[in-house]
PDB file of C-alpha atoms in Angstrom:
ATOM      1  CA  UNK A   7      32.840 176.513 115.894  1.00  0.00           C
ATOM      2  CA  UNK A   8      31.033 177.787 112.825  1.00  0.00           C
ATOM      3  CA  UNK A   9      27.305 178.305 112.439  1.00  0.00           C
ATOM      4  CA  UNK A  10      25.319 175.932 110.211  1.00  0.00           C
ATOM      5  CA  UNK A  11      23.121 177.133 107.353  1.00  0.00           C
ATOM      6  CA  UNK A  12      20.591 175.264 105.215  1.00  0.00           C
ATOM      7  CA  UNK A  13      19.469 175.992 101.667  1.00  0.00           C
ATOM      8  CA  UNK A  14      16.812 174.033  99.813  1.00  0.00           C
ATOM      9  CA  UNK A  15      16.655 173.924  96.008  1.00  0.00           C
ATOM     10  CA  UNK A  16      13.650 172.391  94.193  1.00  0.00           C
ATOM     11  CA  UNK A  17      13.881 169.958  91.285  1.00  0.00           C
ATOM     12  CA  UNK A  18      13.799 171.489  87.825  1.00  0.00           C
ATOM     13  CA  UNK A  19      15.443 174.724  86.750  1.00  0.00           C
ATOM     14  CA  UNK A  20      16.453 177.353  89.315  1.00  0.00           C
ATOM     15  CA  UNK A  21      18.893 180.188  89.818  1.00  0.00           C
ATOM     16  CA  UNK A  22      20.720 179.426  93.051  1.00  0.00           C
ATOM     17  CA  UNK A  23      23.168 181.105  95.393  1.00  0.00           C
ATOM     18  CA  UNK A  24      24.646 179.911  98.671  1.00  0.00           C
ATOM     19  CA  UNK A  25      24.728 182.646 101.308  1.00  0.00           C
ATOM     20  CA  UNK A  26      27.649 181.267 103.305  1.00  0.00           C
ATOM     21  CA  UNK A  27      31.291 180.383 102.806  1.00  0.00           C
ATOM     22  CA  UNK A  28      32.468 176.895 103.877  1.00  0.00           C
ATOM     23  CA  UNK A  29      34.658 176.813 106.963  1.00  0.00           C
ATOM     24  CA  UNK A  30      37.354 174.876 105.086  1.00  0.00           C
ATOM     25  CA  UNK A  31      38.647 176.750 102.007  1.00  0.00           C
ATOM     26  CA  UNK A  32      39.375 173.448 100.227  1.00  0.00           C
ATOM     27  CA  UNK A  33      35.651 172.591 100.284  1.00  0.00           C
ATOM     28  CA  UNK A  34      34.445 175.625  98.320  1.00  0.00           C
ATOM     29  CA  UNK A  35      33.614 173.851  95.042  1.00  0.00           C
ATOM     30  CA  UNK A  36      29.900 174.272  94.426  1.00  0.00           C
ATOM     31  CA  UNK A  37      29.502 170.628  93.323  1.00  0.00           C
ATOM     32  CA  UNK A  38      30.925 169.475  96.670  1.00  0.00           C
ATOM     33  CA  UNK A  39      28.682 171.887  98.559  1.00  0.00           C
ATOM     34  CA  UNK A  40      25.624 170.611  96.658  1.00  0.00           C
ATOM     35  CA  UNK A  41      26.732 166.996  97.031  1.00  0.00           C
ATOM     36  CA  UNK A  42      26.616 166.274  93.298  1.00  0.00           C
ATOM     37  CA  UNK A  43      28.891 164.329  91.002  1.00  0.00           C
ATOM     38  CA  UNK A  44      29.372 163.710  87.284  1.00  0.00           C
ATOM     39  CA  UNK A  45      27.059 160.662  87.332  1.00  0.00           C
ATOM     40  CA  UNK A  46      24.094 162.624  88.706  1.00  0.00           C
ATOM     41  CA  UNK A  47      21.432 163.926  86.336  1.00  0.00           C
ATOM     42  CA  UNK A  48      22.248 167.461  87.462  1.00  0.00           C
ATOM     43  CA  UNK A  49      23.999 170.352  85.758  1.00  0.00           C
ATOM     44  CA  UNK A  50      25.102 173.872  86.607  1.00  0.00           C
ATOM     45  CA  UNK A  51      25.758 176.863  84.375  1.00  0.00           C
ATOM     46  CA  UNK A  52      27.628 180.048  85.241  1.00  0.00           C
ATOM     47  CA  UNK A  53      27.709 183.308  83.300  1.00  0.00           C
ATOM     48  CA  UNK A  54      31.276 184.278  82.416  1.00  0.00           C
ATOM     49  CA  UNK A  55      31.624 188.047  82.011  1.00  0.00           C
ATOM     50  CA  UNK A  56      35.351 187.769  81.192  1.00  0.00           C
ATOM     51  CA  UNK A  57      34.455 186.555  77.691  1.00  0.00           C
ATOM     52  CA  UNK A  58      33.600 189.329  75.212  1.00  0.00           C
ATOM     53  CA  UNK A  59      29.820 189.655  75.274  1.00  0.00           C
ATOM     54  CA  UNK A  60      29.583 187.047  78.053  1.00  0.00           C
ATOM     55  CA  UNK A  61      29.049 183.317  77.707  1.00  0.00           C
ATOM     56  CA  UNK A  62      27.688 180.410  79.701  1.00  0.00           C
ATOM     57  CA  UNK A  63      30.114 177.879  81.153  1.00  0.00           C
ATOM     58  CA  UNK A  64      28.687 174.409  81.888  1.00  0.00           C
ATOM     59  CA  UNK A  65      29.835 172.451  84.914  1.00  0.00           C
ATOM     60  CA  UNK A  66      29.389 169.170  83.008  1.00  0.00           C
ATOM     61  CA  UNK A  67      32.002 170.344  80.474  1.00  0.00           C
ATOM     62  CA  UNK A  68      34.419 172.258  82.739  1.00  0.00           C
ATOM     63  CA  UNK A  69      33.877 171.265  86.402  1.00  0.00           C
ATOM     64  CA  UNK A  70      37.236 172.783  87.412  1.00  0.00           C
ATOM     65  CA  UNK A  71      36.391 176.270  86.100  1.00  0.00           C
ATOM     66  CA  UNK A  72      36.923 179.005  88.702  1.00  0.00           C
ATOM     67  CA  UNK A  73      33.275 180.091  88.372  1.00  0.00           C
ATOM     68  CA  UNK A  74      32.245 176.818  90.024  1.00  0.00           C
ATOM     69  CA  UNK A  75      33.774 177.803  93.352  1.00  0.00           C
ATOM     70  CA  UNK A  76      31.616 179.372  96.024  1.00  0.00           C
ATOM     71  CA  UNK A  77      31.756 183.149  96.438  1.00  0.00           C
ATOM     72  CA  UNK A  78      29.202 185.261  98.234  1.00  0.00           C
ATOM     73  CA  UNK A  79      26.954 186.873  95.636  1.00  0.00           C
ATOM     74  CA  UNK A  80      27.827 184.321  92.930  1.00  0.00           C
ATOM     75  CA  UNK A  81      24.894 182.527  91.315  1.00  0.00           C
ATOM     76  CA  UNK A  82      24.389 179.567  89.016  1.00  0.00           C
ATOM     77  CA  UNK A  83      21.642 178.050  86.965  1.00  0.00           C
ATOM     78  CA  UNK A  84      20.861 174.628  88.435  1.00  0.00           C
ATOM     79  CA  UNK A  85      18.962 171.898  86.606  1.00  0.00           C
ATOM     80  CA  UNK A  86      18.217 168.939  88.813  1.00  0.00           C
ATOM     81  CA  UNK A  87      15.916 165.937  88.655  1.00  0.00           C
ATOM     82  CA  UNK A  88      15.576 165.959  92.460  1.00  0.00           C
ATOM     83  CA  UNK A  89      15.406 168.450  95.309  1.00  0.00           C
ATOM     84  CA  UNK A  90      18.750 169.357  96.855  1.00  0.00           C
ATOM     85  CA  UNK A  91      19.179 170.219 100.518  1.00  0.00           C
ATOM     86  CA  UNK A  92      22.470 171.913 101.387  1.00  0.00           C
ATOM     87  CA  UNK A  93      23.727 172.047 104.954  1.00  0.00           C
ATOM     88  CA  UNK A  94      26.860 174.132 105.214  1.00  0.00           C
ATOM     89  CA  UNK A  95      29.042 174.934 108.199  1.00  0.00           C
ATOM     90  CA  UNK A  96      30.773 178.228 107.628  1.00  0.00           C
ATOM     91  CA  UNK A  97      30.541 181.984 107.675  1.00  0.00           C
ATOM     92  CA  UNK A  98      27.699 184.116 106.365  1.00  0.00           C
ATOM     93  CA  UNK A  99      28.184 187.469 104.682  1.00  0.00           C
ATOM     94  CA  UNK A 100      28.965 190.294 107.092  1.00  0.00           C
ATOM     95  CA  UNK A 101      25.844 191.851 108.611  1.00  0.00           C
ATOM     96  CA  UNK A 102      26.800 195.273 107.302  1.00  0.00           C
ATOM     97  CA  UNK A 103      27.231 196.333 103.694  1.00  0.00           C
ATOM     98  CA  UNK A 104      28.516 193.690 101.323  1.00  0.00           C
ATOM     99  CA  UNK A 105      29.749 194.518  97.833  1.00  0.00           C
ATOM    100  CA  UNK A 106      29.034 192.328  94.826  1.00  0.00           C
ATOM    101  CA  UNK A 107      30.909 193.428  91.680  1.00  0.00           C
ATOM    102  CA  UNK A 108      28.458 193.861  88.808  1.00  0.00           C
ATOM    103  CA  UNK A 109      30.112 194.581  85.445  1.00  0.00           C
ATOM    104  CA  UNK A 110      28.395 196.475  82.653  1.00  0.00           C
ATOM    105  CA  UNK A 111      25.881 194.408  80.721  1.00  0.00           C
ATOM    106  CA  UNK A 112      23.949 191.341  81.754  1.00  0.00           C
ATOM    107  CA  UNK A 113      25.017 189.718  85.022  1.00  0.00           C
ATOM    108  CA  UNK A 114      24.033 186.653  87.017  1.00  0.00           C
ATOM    109  CA  UNK A 115      24.301 187.238  90.749  1.00  0.00           C
ATOM    110  CA  UNK A 116      22.633 185.920  93.862  1.00  0.00           C
ATOM    111  CA  UNK A 117      21.666 187.028  97.319  1.00  0.00           C
ATOM    112  CA  UNK A 118      24.878 186.887  99.411  1.00  0.00           C
ATOM    113  CA  UNK A 119      22.912 186.714 102.677  1.00  0.00           C
ATOM    114  CA  UNK A 120      21.086 183.967 104.548  1.00  0.00           C
ATOM    115  CA  UNK A 121      18.004 186.209 104.870  1.00  0.00           C
ATOM    116  CA  UNK A 122      15.797 188.069 102.381  1.00  0.00           C
ATOM    117  CA  UNK A 123      17.475 191.000 100.644  1.00  0.00           C
ATOM    118  CA  UNK A 124      15.442 194.195 100.362  1.00  0.00           C
ATOM    119  CA  UNK A 125      16.210 195.367  96.827  1.00  0.00           C
ATOM    120  CA  UNK A 126      15.101 198.923  97.754  1.00  0.00           C
ATOM    121  CA  UNK A 127      18.086 199.124 100.138  1.00  0.00           C
ATOM    122  CA  UNK A 128      20.595 198.357  97.355  1.00  0.00           C
ATOM    123  CA  UNK A 129      23.181 201.037  96.669  1.00  0.00           C
ATOM    124  CA  UNK A 130      25.526 201.506  93.731  1.00  0.00           C
ATOM    125  CA  UNK A 131      29.162 202.519  94.212  1.00  0.00           C
ATOM    126  CA  UNK A 132      32.024 203.198  91.843  1.00  0.00           C
ATOM    127  CA  UNK A 133      30.146 205.457  89.449  1.00  0.00           C
ATOM    128  CA  UNK A 134      32.534 208.383  89.679  1.00  0.00           C
ATOM    129  CA  UNK A 135      30.833 210.232  92.499  1.00  0.00           C
ATOM    130  CA  UNK A 136      32.837 208.715  95.345  1.00  0.00           C
ATOM    131  CA  UNK A 137      29.809 207.963  97.500  1.00  0.00           C
ATOM    132  CA  UNK A 138      27.143 205.261  97.194  1.00  0.00           C
ATOM    133  CA  UNK A 139      23.814 206.261  95.642  1.00  0.00           C
ATOM    134  CA  UNK A 140      20.464 204.517  95.757  1.00  0.00           C
ATOM    135  CA  UNK A 141      19.132 202.624  92.741  1.00  0.00           C
ATOM    136  CA  UNK A 142      16.759 205.416  91.717  1.00  0.00           C
ATOM    137  CA  UNK A 143      19.599 207.952  91.562  1.00  0.00           C
ATOM    138  CA  UNK A 144      21.879 205.489  89.772  1.00  0.00           C
ATOM    139  CA  UNK A 145      19.138 204.854  87.202  1.00  0.00           C
ATOM    140  CA  UNK A 146      18.623 208.591  86.688  1.00  0.00           C
ATOM    141  CA  UNK A 147      22.365 209.026  86.144  1.00  0.00           C
ATOM    142  CA  UNK A 148      22.342 206.159  83.627  1.00  0.00           C
ATOM    143  CA  UNK A 149      24.713 203.856  85.544  1.00  0.00           C
ATOM    144  CA  UNK A 150      22.484 201.000  86.707  1.00  0.00           C
ATOM    145  CA  UNK A 151      18.842 200.104  86.259  1.00  0.00           C
ATOM    146  CA  UNK A 152      16.614 200.323  89.311  1.00  0.00           C
ATOM    147  CA  UNK A 153      15.213 196.845  88.736  1.00  0.00           C
ATOM    148  CA  UNK A 154      16.339 193.266  88.212  1.00  0.00           C
ATOM    149  CA  UNK A 155      14.791 190.038  87.015  1.00  0.00           C
ATOM    150  CA  UNK A 156      14.546 186.954  89.189  1.00  0.00           C
ATOM    151  CA  UNK A 157      13.714 183.470  87.979  1.00  0.00           C
ATOM    152  CA  UNK A 158      10.691 181.813  89.598  1.00  0.00           C
ATOM    153  CA  UNK A 159      11.082 178.018  89.322  1.00  0.00           C
ATOM    154  CA  UNK A 160       7.462 177.407  90.313  1.00  0.00           C
ATOM    155  CA  UNK A 161       6.028 179.415  87.396  1.00  0.00           C
ATOM    156  CA  UNK A 162       9.002 178.732  85.084  1.00  0.00           C
ATOM    157  CA  UNK A 163       9.211 182.431  84.288  1.00  0.00           C
ATOM    158  CA  UNK A 164      10.959 185.623  85.297  1.00  0.00           C
ATOM    159  CA  UNK A 165       9.653 188.026  87.911  1.00  0.00           C
ATOM    160  CA  UNK A 166      10.375 191.740  88.149  1.00  0.00           C
ATOM    161  CA  UNK A 167      12.316 192.825  91.240  1.00  0.00           C
ATOM    162  CA  UNK A 168      12.194 196.527  92.023  1.00  0.00           C
ATOM    163  CA  UNK A 169      12.589 198.816  94.997  1.00  0.00           C
ATOM    164  CA  UNK A 170       9.301 200.541  94.266  1.00  0.00           C
ATOM    165  CA  UNK A 171       5.872 199.231  95.148  1.00  0.00           C
ATOM    166  CA  UNK A 172       4.270 197.689  92.065  1.00  0.00           C
ATOM    167  CA  UNK A 173       1.440 195.139  92.224  1.00  0.00           C
ATOM    168  CA  UNK A 174       3.115 192.822  89.700  1.00  0.00           C
ATOM    169  CA  UNK A 175       6.638 192.959  91.193  1.00  0.00           C
ATOM    170  CA  UNK A 176       8.454 191.920  94.313  1.00  0.00           C
ATOM    171  CA  UNK A 177      10.823 194.006  96.387  1.00  0.00           C
ATOM    172  CA  UNK A 178      12.730 191.120  97.978  1.00  0.00           C
ATOM    173  CA  UNK A 179      15.325 188.593  96.843  1.00  0.00           C
ATOM    174  CA  UNK A 180      15.046 185.379  98.841  1.00  0.00           C
ATOM    175  CA  UNK A 181      18.154 183.581 100.096  1.00  0.00           C
ATOM    176  CA  UNK A 182      19.390 180.621  98.075  1.00  0.00           C
TER     177      UNK A 182
END
């Protein structure tokens, strides 16, 4: 038997991620997980880094696109006229380290866990040194910034996420 996980997404515009993989591989389409269909007043957008310079892909135009399948760490913009409660039976990300590929440039990614992610604990690998380094070191070496931006649907604005203690920033990325 698989554990059950719940994620709650508010109406309006949000960046969402689902921190679990469905037990049945044939039920990994994000629209099925969210319980939405083409007649709903709901849309999703994914950022496609395989296109030169990146581009958004809309679910309403290409619902079969590979970016609209669930993967731990994958995120989408969600615009909905109603709250969405997701109950998923499946497997969460491993409790140990979990790698999310982040290509150069702007990326859209989500928390792969079912619990808050401490951004200060994030490490960067694959930068030519052979061993993971913390965000501060990676920033000093010029490989990755030591901050990110999260979208706050309640204020309809972005919020700084950083591993350092700043009064106007947060250090945690919530699940979902």
